[in-house]
Each structure stands twice: as C-alpha cells, then as structure tokens.
Amino acid sequence: MKTIEQINEKIREGSVCVVTAKEMKDIVSELGPEKAAKEVDVVTTGTFGAMCSTGVFINFGHSDPPIKFRRAWLNDVEVYTGLAAVDAFLGATKPSETRENYGGAHVIEELVFGREVELRAIGFGTDCYPRKEIETAVSLEDVNQAVMVNPRNAYQRYRAATNSSDKVLRTYMGTLLPNYGNVTFAGTGEISPLNNDPEFRTIGVGTRIFLCGAKGYIIGEGTQHSPPFGTLMVKGNLKDMKAEFLKACYFPGYAPSIFLGIGIPIPILDAEIAKSTAIRDWEIKTTIIDFGVPRRDRPVVREVTYAELKSGKVEINREEVRVSPLSSFYMAEKVMKELKRMIEKGEFLLSLPVERLKGKELFKPMKQKEIRIVREFMTKAITIREDSRIEDAAMLMINKNVNHLPVVDDEGILKGIVTSWDIAKAVTKGAKTVKEVMTREVITVFPEEPIAIAISKLEKYDISALPVIDSKKRVLGIVTSETISKMLGV
Amino acid sequence: MLLQLLFDSKTVREPIISRVAIKTGVPINILRADVGARKGEIIVEIPDEKSKEIERLFNEMGVEVHEVTRTIARNDNCVHCGLCVSICPTEVFRLNEEMKVEIRTEKCIHCSACIKVCPTMALYFPI
Ligand code: SF4
Ligand code: SF4
C-alpha cells in the first residue's frame, strides 16, 4: 500500500518508477500484481482522438469605449456570447460562415500556433457598454484567459461503425463504404485512461491530467457518461498547450472536429490497481453498429473486441472487412511517453481526487414526442414489370385505384417507378412499354425510418409517393402523401 | 508526362518555355506556375515521346528538370489516425509496428478516395 503523497515524494526526489500502460501489461504478467505494485509507482495512460465536445472560454478584455457582445465571430466562426460582456465560448465543431472545411477547431489550433485571429463583434449598445461593434485581431497573448473546457472527452470505449446500405456515408466515424465496405472504430483500448481504472479509484474530480501538453484537470464525469462507456469533463489552460498534441480536423459531410491528446497518470497504490492496469485489448468488448439505418438505435451487427479491431480485419457475414482506427495509437503512445517524462523530471505531481466519478449512470435518449415510423404508414405496393405494356399499366392503375406503380424484376428488386402522369406522357409520345417512360432514379425509404424523414423527402423532391424497400432494394410497400395526411389528420 | 522545372535568378527572366516550344514544335501545357523575382517553379505537361529531347533542351538552357510522378503524397498534418487505411482500394496505407501509417506509393492508382476522407487534409497529389 502506497499513498499519493508518498508517490509525490518520490517524484520530488527523482526516484519514482513510471511506466506506460503498454509497458505495464508485460510487467504485471511477468511479476504478478503484488510485485508489480511494489515496483511501479505510476502508469501513464493515453488517448489521441477526435473529440467533438471541446471548446474554449475566452475573455478578450474591454475595448474603449466598452462593448457587451451580442454576437461575435473569430475568423468568421461564431462564438457563444450569452455570458458576461467580453466572455465567449468557442466550440470546436462550429463551422465558419465563410470558409469551407474550417471551423472552431481550426481557430483553436491557430491560437495555439501563436497566430492572430480576427475578432468581429456586434454589441447591444447599453448605457454601460455603449459600443455597437468592433473589429480587431487577437492572439493568445492578447486575451486575458483562454481556458479549454470540454464537456465530454476521453471515451472509455466506443461503438464501432459499419454501413449496410448501398450509399457512401460521411459520418463523425469517418467515411463508411457501402455494403459493409469497411469498419471504423474509436478509442485506444488497453492504453485508454478509463479502461485502466474502470472502478474510478484514482481518476476522479480534481485529478491532474495531461491535456494537449498542458496540465489540466478532470472536473467531473462527462456528458453521456455511462460506464463502461465512461467519459470525462476536463479543463486546461490553452495558453500552455502544445500544437503537437492537438490537431484541427474536418470530417467531410459532417463537421469540423479536433484531435486531442489526453494522458492520465494512474498511481499504483495497491495490487488491485496494478491488476486493473494490466487489462488487455481482447478483454475489452464493444459492438459494431450499422450506420446504414438512420435511427438512434442502430442495429448491432456483431460484438467485437478491441484486439480484433486493432488487427485491421474483422469478419462480417463471413467476409473479411478492413478496419480503420480513428484514434491515433502512435500519438497516444507519444502522450504516454511525454507524461512519463514530465513525471520523471519532477514537472508533474499527482493529485488526489476530491470526489469519485459515478460508477453507474444511465444514458437517456432525448425526450421526444412519440416517433412514428414508415412501416405504420406503409400500404401494399402494386408493382409492374419493365416490359409490361403501357395499356396494362393504365388498366392496373384504374382497377387498383393507385397513381404509382413501382417497377420490379423477378426478385422483386426495385428498377424504377411509373406514375399516372408518365402514362399520360407515354400516350402522347406513343411509347409502348413501361421501360420507356419509367423513372429510374427512385427516391425510397426504409420501413424503420421515422415518418418525418419520408415527409421531408416527399417535400424536397416534390413527389407524392415513396416505395419502401429493404437493404437489398426489395420493394416492401409504398407510402403516399395521401395516406400520411389521412393518418396524421392534416 | 509531367515535369517540374526549377528556374534560378538568371533563367527566371528568360522566355525559356517559349524557346523550347518553338524549337521542338511541341505544345507545352503549363499546369502550375510559381514564379518570383529570384526563382521560379513551373509544372508542365508534355507528350511522353518527346520527353528526352525536351528535358535535354531545358537542361542546356540552365533549367533544372524533375519528372513529377503523380502518386499520393502526405504532409505533416497527418496524425496517423488510420482512417485512410480501410478506404484505399489498393491498400497503399498500412499501420506499421510503431502504429504509424506507412505509405507504399507504388501501389497508388490515383483514385483520390483517400484525399476526400482524410480528416486533417494531409493527403494530396503533388503538382
Ligand atoms: S487519414 Fe489522414 S491523418 Fe489519418 S492516417 Fe491517413 S493521412 Fe494521416
Ligand atoms: S489515391 Fe486512391 S489508390 Fe492512391 S492512395 Fe489514395 S485511395 Fe489509394
């Protein structure tokens, strides 16, 4: 048994034994937890990944005459100003209003690089803050405070992503290729901070951490904290951060985001903690979920361990699928080593948490009005073949009293659609078969999609019906604007 | 084929490209020009079969010539996240022992898929 005070004493003396989480695995399997706990004082853990819930509180100081921000922008990225006169919060994922592929994350990065950014603001023009607008350039040196405060960082583990649909999806999990073309996953598994202290014995409110090269602190559990999918809320001084450990990025089709390097030292107080830092990738489970289904509760494709994900290939439906990490293991290792160096040099002392993080917490979904899905509104689709004659299509529409006929092949797979309007056109053009007049680019929906998505598609494309299909493009039914308005009573 | 032409403070003032074009009768397509008072870099496209002759002429006129092979390149924005690894159809990217993303450019088929995917915009075709 050791105390944090004793470990800090060793750090001051320069006799502390620090190892990275990667090194610790072998030490524990060689010596056993008891002996490892005697030998090792601190294990450094690390992660380096895109963390969207990141931002910076900035105080700009007062202008003359003074202004109270109504709205403000840094390099055309709007910041939140619902605070005191010249305080603002710059969020990482806020896109620029004028520049493509640029956002709050990039402004943060430019500030850390020491560059000037353009501040533009409009004021309320009050008696105490009469100024109505201002335009100036500021760098990190010019502002009073720039404190990074991140509501949710350092996910313990995260669900891996794949895509069953036939379209390329651009998501916060990177680009997902169609038909299970790839898998992406986030988190650093066995070296990730929270996986090494899953009971939160040493990681808690007040724990001093490595945040992008600066000393930061944990200020609580993060939003959506739900162990074993635990998260952290952290803060640190932007002015002390190093550009090497932070990188602005942009996920095409999604938003800007920012890669952050976070390292957490775990004091090895006893054998129990030594044992928990010996955790291996094959013991850490997560699931692969299907982003092809645009719902909150995306279907689970399979369970998987971090060891399988890190191997670069996983099996889905008996086929090998290539895997991409989203977190940088190379940079996470750098974080662990840098933190180790700082502790060995006596530059970084450990702190005792003042409060423990919650061990169990349920992550509730957003409270919404009841969601109704396409399936409830679906009616039977009257289908037809490509080579059918126009007369037959016309007869079918009259007999079944419908205006839309999805065109299918022998397997029931959607090939196109004809409407009564197409039939009318066919007559004037003298077309003989359905094939000649059908629309081939059909707008469709899945049965499990919220009806709101179907409605917005109907409006967007100015059409009155959507075939409902499954992932193989087989026609399951049809939703029409008529049925929807009848059922919703609008 | 693409050639990178490097001009020094002397050659940068002379109409060398025109001279070579007139002399060989070959149209020279300028793709990018970055020319200052003391030096210049110009990327040109020329027919493959004339490359030897054109290269020799530029050399004679004091211009440094390099062939541009349009394989994928990466700048130091790369954080080795590995996202490109599963995107590239020919497995150009690979995580090595150190978990750094390695590039085997010889396998690149210039499809640009990775360029659109890289979150740090580290990938590009050097021209
Ligand atoms: S996607 Fe970009 S940042 Fe990530 S490893 Fe590839 S080149 Fe580097
Ligand atoms: S351009 Fe295409 S082939 Fe070349 S590295 Fe990128 S993804 Fe691979």
CSV table of N, CA, C and O in Angstrom, one decimal, chain B residues 2 9 11-13 17 22 31 38-39 47 50-51 59 63 93 95 110 116 123:
chain,number,residue,atom,x,y,z
B,2,LEU,N,4.5,14.7,-66.7
B,2,LEU,CA,4.6,16.0,-66.0
B,2,LEU,C,6.1,16.3,-65.6
B,2,LEU,O,6.8,15.4,-65.1
B,9,SER,N,17.8,32.6,-60.5
B,9,SER,CA,17.6,34.1,-60.7
B,9,SER,C,17.9,34.5,-62.1
B,9,SER,O,17.4,35.5,-62.6
B,11,THR,N,17.8,32.3,-65.1
B,11,THR,CA,16.9,31.7,-66.1
B,11,THR,C,15.4,32.2,-65.9
B,11,THR,O,14.6,32.2,-66.8
B,12,VAL,N,15.1,32.7,-64.7
B,12,VAL,CA,13.7,33.0,-64.4
B,12,VAL,C,13.3,34.2,-65.3
B,12,VAL,O,12.1,34.4,-65.5
B,13,ARG,N,14.3,35.0,-65.8
B,13,ARG,CA,13.9,36.2,-66.6
B,13,ARG,C,13.8,35.9,-68.1
B,13,ARG,O,13.5,36.8,-68.8
B,17,ILE,N,10.5,28.7,-71.8
B,17,ILE,CA,9.5,27.7,-72.3
B,17,ILE,C,9.1,27.9,-73.7
B,17,ILE,O,9.0,27.0,-74.5
B,22,ILE,N,9.1,26.5,-79.4
B,22,ILE,CA,9.3,26.8,-80.8
B,22,ILE,C,10.4,25.9,-81.5
B,22,ILE,O,10.2,25.4,-82.5
B,31,LEU,N,0.8,23.8,-66.1
B,31,LEU,CA,-0.2,23.4,-65.2
B,31,LEU,C,-0.2,24.2,-63.9
B,31,LEU,O,-1.2,24.5,-63.3
B,38,ARG,N,13.4,36.0,-58.0
B,38,ARG,CA,14.7,35.4,-57.9
B,38,ARG,C,14.7,33.9,-58.3
B,38,ARG,O,15.7,33.3,-58.6
B,39,LYS,N,13.5,33.3,-58.3
B,39,LYS,CA,13.5,31.9,-58.7
B,39,LYS,C,12.0,31.5,-59.1
B,39,LYS,O,11.1,32.3,-58.8
B,47,PRO,N,4.2,15.7,-74.2
B,47,PRO,CA,4.0,14.3,-74.7
B,47,PRO,C,5.2,13.4,-74.3
B,47,PRO,O,6.3,13.8,-74.4
B,50,LYS,N,8.4,12.9,-76.5
B,50,LYS,CA,9.3,14.0,-76.7
B,50,LYS,C,10.1,14.3,-75.5
B,50,LYS,O,10.8,15.3,-75.4
B,51,SER,N,9.9,13.6,-74.4
B,51,SER,CA,10.4,14.0,-73.1
B,51,SER,C,11.9,14.1,-73.1
B,51,SER,O,12.4,15.0,-72.5
B,59,ASN,N,17.7,21.5,-69.9
B,59,ASN,CA,19.0,21.4,-69.2
B,59,ASN,C,20.0,22.3,-69.8
B,59,ASN,O,20.7,23.0,-69.1
B,63,VAL,N,18.0,25.1,-66.9
B,63,VAL,CA,16.8,24.8,-66.1
B,63,VAL,C,16.9,23.4,-65.5
B,63,VAL,O,17.3,22.5,-66.2
B,93,PHE,N,-2.0,2.3,-47.8
B,93,PHE,CA,-1.7,2.7,-46.4
B,93,PHE,C,-1.7,1.5,-45.5
B,93,PHE,O,-2.5,0.6,-45.6
B,95,LEU,N,-0.6,0.3,-41.2
B,95,LEU,CA,-0.1,0.7,-39.9
B,95,LEU,C,1.2,-0.2,-39.6
B,95,LEU,O,1.1,-1.4,-39.7
B,110,HIS,N,-4.2,6.5,-58.2
B,110,HIS,CA,-4.7,7.9,-58.3
B,110,HIS,C,-6.2,8.0,-58.3
B,110,HIS,O,-6.8,8.8,-59.1
B,116,LYS,N,-10.3,12.7,-50.1
B,116,LYS,CA,-11.6,13.2,-49.7
B,116,LYS,C,-11.9,12.7,-48.3
B,116,LYS,O,-12.8,13.2,-47.6
B,123,LEU,N,-3.4,14.5,-47.2
B,123,LEU,CA,-3.1,13.8,-48.5
B,123,LEU,C,-3.4,14.7,-49.7
B,123,LEU,O,-4.3,15.4,-49.7
